[in-house]
Short mmCIF file of C-alpha atoms in Angstrom, two decimals:
data_model
loop_
_atom_site.label_atom_id
_atom_site.label_comp_id
_atom_site.label_asym_id
_atom_site.label_seq_id
_atom_site.Cartn_x
_atom_site.Cartn_y
_atom_site.Cartn_z
CA MET A 113 54.52 156.48 64.84
CA ASP A 114 50.98 156.27 63.44
CA ALA A 115 49.79 154.69 66.69
CA PHE A 116 51.39 157.50 68.69
CA ILE A 117 49.72 160.18 66.54
CA GLU A 118 46.41 158.35 66.84
CA PHE A 119 46.78 158.36 70.64
CA ILE A 120 47.81 162.01 71.11
CA SER A 121 45.52 163.56 68.47
CA PRO A 122 42.36 163.60 70.68
CA PHE A 123 44.27 165.40 73.45
CA ALA A 124 45.94 167.83 71.03
CA LEU A 125 42.51 168.61 69.58
CA ALA A 126 41.12 169.06 73.11
CA ILE A 127 43.80 171.61 74.04
CA LEU A 128 43.30 173.38 70.72
CA GLN A 129 39.52 173.48 71.20
CA GLY A 130 39.87 174.83 74.74
CA MET A 131 42.16 177.61 73.55
CA THR A 132 40.52 178.61 70.29
CA GLU A 133 36.88 178.41 71.43
CA PHE A 134 37.43 181.53 73.51
CA LEU A 135 40.44 183.26 72.02
CA PRO A 136 39.32 185.06 68.83
CA VAL A 137 41.15 182.83 66.34
CA SER A 138 38.39 180.39 65.18
CA SER A 139 38.14 176.99 66.81
CA SER A 140 36.49 175.39 63.77
CA GLY A 141 39.22 176.65 61.46
CA HIS A 142 42.01 175.40 63.72
CA LEU A 143 40.37 171.99 64.15
CA ILE A 144 40.16 171.61 60.37
CA LEU A 145 43.84 172.51 60.03
CA LEU A 146 44.94 170.16 62.81
CA ASN A 147 42.84 167.33 61.38
CA ALA A 148 44.62 167.93 58.08
CA ILE A 149 48.00 167.70 59.82
CA PHE A 150 47.09 164.47 61.63
CA ASP A 151 45.20 163.20 58.57
CA THR A 152 42.39 162.09 60.84
CA ASP A 153 38.81 162.94 61.62
CA LEU A 154 37.46 161.88 65.01
CA GLY A 155 33.86 162.56 64.00
CA ILE A 156 31.05 164.89 64.88
CA VAL A 157 30.43 163.28 68.28
CA PHE A 158 33.97 164.08 69.42
CA ASP A 159 33.58 167.67 68.18
CA ILE A 160 30.31 168.07 70.07
CA VAL A 161 31.81 166.61 73.27
CA LEU A 162 34.65 169.14 73.11
CA HIS A 163 32.20 172.00 72.56
CA VAL A 164 30.11 170.90 75.54
CA ALA A 165 33.31 170.67 77.60
CA THR A 166 34.15 174.28 76.77
CA LEU A 167 30.56 175.20 77.57
CA VAL A 168 31.23 173.94 81.10
CA SER A 169 34.11 176.43 81.23
CA VAL A 170 31.73 179.27 80.36
CA VAL A 171 29.17 178.23 82.98
CA VAL A 172 31.84 177.95 85.69
CA PHE A 173 33.57 181.21 84.77
CA TYR A 174 30.35 183.21 84.57
CA ARG A 175 28.48 181.29 87.27
CA LYS A 176 27.87 184.39 89.40
CA ASP A 177 26.55 186.38 86.44
CA ILE A 178 24.32 183.50 85.32
CA ALA A 179 22.96 183.04 88.84
CA SER A 180 22.37 186.78 89.17
CA ILE A 181 20.47 186.92 85.88
CA CYS A 182 18.33 183.89 86.77
CA ILE A 183 17.48 185.21 90.23
CA GLY A 184 16.83 188.66 88.79
CA CYS A 185 14.44 187.26 86.17
CA ILE A 186 12.49 185.37 88.83
CA LYS A 187 12.18 188.48 90.98
CA GLU A 188 11.15 190.62 88.02
CA CYS A 189 8.52 188.10 86.96
CA LYS A 190 7.06 188.15 90.48
CA SER A 191 7.14 191.94 90.75
CA SER A 192 4.17 194.13 89.82
CA ASN A 193 3.70 194.72 86.10
CA ASP A 194 3.67 198.48 86.49
CA LYS A 195 7.45 198.54 87.05
CA PRO A 196 8.97 199.52 83.70
CA ASP A 197 12.58 198.68 84.51
CA LYS A 198 13.22 194.93 84.24
CA PRO A 199 16.86 194.74 83.12
CA ASN A 200 17.34 191.00 83.55
CA LEU A 201 14.26 190.07 81.53
CA LYS A 202 15.29 192.58 78.85
CA LEU A 203 18.78 191.07 78.74
CA VAL A 204 17.43 187.53 78.36
CA ALA A 205 15.00 188.67 75.65
CA ALA A 206 17.86 190.38 73.78
CA LEU A 207 20.04 187.25 74.06
CA LEU A 208 17.16 185.10 72.76
CA LEU A 209 16.70 187.45 69.80
CA ALA A 210 20.40 187.21 68.95
CA THR A 211 20.28 183.42 69.32
CA ALA A 212 17.26 183.15 67.01
CA ILE A 213 19.05 185.14 64.31
CA THR A 214 22.22 183.10 64.72
CA GLY A 215 20.31 179.81 64.61
CA THR A 216 18.48 180.79 61.43
CA ILE A 217 21.70 181.71 59.63
CA GLY A 218 23.43 178.58 60.93
CA LEU A 219 20.67 176.30 59.65
CA LEU A 220 20.69 177.98 56.24
CA LEU A 221 24.47 177.82 55.81
CA ASN A 222 25.42 174.62 57.64
CA ASP A 223 25.12 172.14 54.76
CA PHE A 224 26.96 174.46 52.36
CA VAL A 225 29.74 175.08 54.88
CA GLU A 226 30.18 171.38 55.69
CA SER A 227 30.29 170.33 52.03
CA LYS A 228 32.16 173.23 50.39
CA LEU A 229 34.20 175.24 52.89
CA ARG A 230 36.33 172.81 54.87
CA SER A 231 39.52 173.06 52.80
CA THR A 232 42.75 174.50 54.17
CA LEU A 233 42.65 177.14 51.41
CA ILE A 234 39.24 178.44 52.50
CA VAL A 235 40.18 178.33 56.19
CA GLY A 236 43.41 180.22 55.50
CA ALA A 237 41.62 182.94 53.54
CA LEU A 238 38.91 183.34 56.19
CA LEU A 239 41.52 183.54 58.96
CA ILE A 240 42.97 186.58 57.20
CA VAL A 241 39.46 188.06 57.00
CA ASN A 242 39.14 187.31 60.72
CA ALA A 243 42.35 189.27 61.34
CA GLY A 244 40.70 192.28 59.72
CA ILE A 245 37.66 191.90 61.96
CA LEU A 246 39.88 191.83 65.05
CA TRP A 247 41.87 194.84 63.88
CA ILE A 248 38.82 197.07 63.56
CA SER A 249 37.86 196.23 67.16
CA GLN A 250 40.06 199.22 68.04
CA LYS A 251 37.33 201.50 66.62
CA LYS A 252 35.27 201.12 69.78
CA GLY A 253 31.93 202.92 69.59
CA ALA A 254 32.31 203.80 65.89
CA LEU A 255 28.78 202.54 65.18
CA ARG A 256 27.29 203.35 68.57
CA LEU A 257 23.71 202.10 68.89
CA THR A 258 23.46 202.15 72.67
CA ALA A 259 23.40 205.28 74.77
CA ASP A 260 24.15 203.61 78.10
CA GLY A 261 26.62 200.97 76.93
CA GLN A 262 24.18 198.13 77.62
CA LEU A 263 22.84 195.47 75.27
CA ASN A 264 19.54 196.40 73.61
CA PHE A 265 17.45 194.80 70.88
CA LYS A 266 19.21 196.63 68.03
CA THR A 267 22.69 195.72 69.21
CA ALA A 268 21.58 192.16 70.04
CA ALA A 269 20.21 191.66 66.52
CA LEU A 270 23.48 192.80 64.92
CA ILE A 271 25.59 190.71 67.31
CA GLY A 272 23.41 187.68 66.49
CA LEU A 273 23.93 188.39 62.79
CA ALA A 274 27.71 188.52 63.28
CA GLN A 275 27.63 185.30 65.30
CA GLY A 276 25.63 183.57 62.56
CA PHE A 277 28.28 184.19 59.93
CA ALA A 278 30.92 182.83 62.31
CA VAL A 279 29.72 179.41 61.12
CA LEU A 280 32.30 179.98 58.37
CA PRO A 281 35.48 178.06 59.36
CA GLY A 282 38.18 180.64 60.01
CA ILE A 283 35.82 183.32 61.31
CA SER A 284 35.93 183.40 65.10
CA ARG A 285 32.60 183.40 66.92
CA SER A 286 34.03 185.22 69.91
CA GLY A 287 36.02 187.57 67.68
CA SER A 288 33.05 188.57 65.53
CA THR A 289 30.61 188.99 68.41
CA ILE A 290 32.98 190.89 70.70
CA THR A 291 34.18 193.15 67.87
CA THR A 292 30.59 193.89 66.85
CA ALA A 293 29.65 194.66 70.45
CA LEU A 294 32.64 196.99 70.83
CA LEU A 295 31.84 198.84 67.59
CA LEU A 296 28.21 199.25 68.66
CA GLY A 297 29.26 200.89 71.92
CA VAL A 298 28.58 198.07 74.38
CA ARG A 299 30.70 198.49 77.50
CA GLY A 300 34.04 196.73 77.11
CA GLU A 301 33.72 194.81 80.36
CA ASP A 302 30.38 193.37 79.18
CA CYS A 303 31.38 192.36 75.65
CA ALA A 304 33.03 189.07 76.53
CA LYS A 305 30.26 188.16 78.97
CA ILE A 306 27.57 188.77 76.34
CA SER A 307 29.53 186.83 73.73
CA PHE A 308 29.93 183.77 75.90
CA LEU A 309 26.41 183.87 77.32
CA LEU A 310 25.31 183.71 73.68
CA SER A 311 27.43 180.58 73.18
CA ILE A 312 25.42 178.62 75.77
CA PRO A 313 22.19 178.09 73.76
CA ILE A 314 24.12 177.64 70.51
CA ILE A 315 26.33 174.85 71.89
CA LEU A 316 23.43 173.23 73.73
CA GLY A 317 21.35 173.29 70.55
CA ALA A 318 24.12 171.63 68.53
CA ALA A 319 24.57 168.98 71.23
CA ILE A 320 20.84 168.19 71.30
CA LEU A 321 20.72 167.87 67.51
CA HIS A 322 23.46 165.23 67.66
CA LEU A 323 22.25 163.24 70.65
CA ARG A 324 21.29 160.39 68.34
CA ASP A 325 24.92 160.10 67.25
CA LEU A 326 26.07 159.23 70.76
CA SER A 327 25.03 155.62 70.16
CA SER A 328 27.90 155.36 67.67
CA VAL A 329 30.55 155.97 70.34
CA ASP A 330 32.76 152.97 70.98
CA HIS A 331 32.72 152.27 74.72
CA LEU A 332 36.42 151.46 74.52
CA ASP A 333 37.04 155.05 73.46
CA LEU A 334 35.01 156.52 76.32
CA PRO A 335 38.00 157.10 78.71
CA ILE A 336 39.88 158.95 75.95
CA ILE A 337 36.84 161.07 75.08
CA LEU A 338 36.22 161.95 78.73
CA GLY A 339 39.89 162.74 79.30
CA ALA A 340 39.92 165.00 76.25
CA ALA A 341 36.74 166.72 77.49
CA VAL A 342 38.28 167.50 80.88
CA LEU A 343 41.43 168.82 79.18
CA ALA A 344 39.38 171.06 76.87
CA SER A 345 37.33 172.40 79.79
CA VAL A 346 40.36 173.25 81.95
CA THR A 347 42.21 174.84 79.02
CA GLY A 348 39.12 176.85 78.12
CA TYR A 349 38.72 178.18 81.64
CA PHE A 350 42.24 179.60 81.76
CA CYS A 351 41.84 181.10 78.28
CA LEU A 352 38.69 182.88 79.48
CA ILE A 353 40.77 184.46 82.25
CA LEU A 354 43.35 185.58 79.67
CA LEU A 355 40.73 187.00 77.30
CA ASP A 356 38.98 188.88 80.10
CA LYS A 357 42.26 190.57 81.06
CA MET A 358 43.10 191.44 77.44
CA LEU A 359 39.70 193.06 76.89
CA LYS A 360 40.12 195.18 80.00
CA LYS A 361 43.46 196.38 78.63
CA ALA A 362 42.02 196.91 75.11
CA HIS A 363 44.51 194.44 73.61
CA PHE A 364 41.93 192.36 71.74
CA HIS A 365 43.28 193.31 68.29
CA ARG A 366 46.65 191.79 69.09
CA PHE A 367 45.41 188.41 67.90
CA ALA A 368 45.17 189.75 64.33
CA PRO A 369 48.83 189.16 63.34
CA TYR A 370 48.60 185.56 64.56
CA CYS A 371 45.54 184.95 62.36
CA ILE A 372 47.35 186.43 59.34
CA VAL A 373 50.40 184.20 59.86
CA VAL A 374 48.37 181.01 60.34
CA GLY A 375 46.13 181.95 57.41
CA LEU A 376 49.10 182.44 55.07
CA ILE A 377 50.68 179.15 56.23
CA ALA A 378 47.41 177.32 55.54
CA ILE A 379 47.15 178.84 52.04
CA VAL A 380 50.76 177.96 51.18
CA ALA A 381 50.29 174.44 52.59
CA HIS A 382 47.23 173.96 50.37
CA PHE A 383 49.21 174.64 47.20
CA VAL A 384 52.36 172.70 48.10
CA ALA A 385 50.59 169.62 49.51
#
């Protein structure tokens, strides 16, 4: 039985990562809970591989938008400087600002989070907090800071701040960023795109920081790791499709009850274990 659990756990974690990285239910919190169930920890390298795999999902899903932004930036850089309207360059600058704020918060909190906040009790409590964040997403435009519904430097800074605190296990990165964008008046159809474009530099940065750890990977485990990565990527892609449809129908808050239930189960499990 132990051998069977050891075999299926990487693939179960891959499916879970692919689903929870994009759905607003906290991938880090769910991975901690599943590791507790399997009583195993596959290491930081495996976690990073799964995150990079889901990054592939983002790039594929938003490939047209990414290409359009890149081409637009090149054209705007080549155009005469007297043209005031350079939307693609402004968008990239706003995304970089948000990323800088997120990265600063992440670096400040990372050691504390890794050493103090990885218990099922903490994850359960933060999942309930996450449910509250998702529920208030219904108050679209309540804190409107954009007149045209587009990302600007003020909204980008606040979204980056929200994304930074999503380092807490149980707080969803996509949930906090999309909810913040909705409250600030960013157009609903752009919220998910902005959230997941922001994930690209964050995941890449984490992967680069742990490149040195790749030497610790057992070559015998490589087929399992690659298989899990493909599974996470495919799962993530289909979850992006689901999330995009739910945002268009304004059903984002419907994930809140799920987070409450899982959070309560995690808290109860902590005290009865």
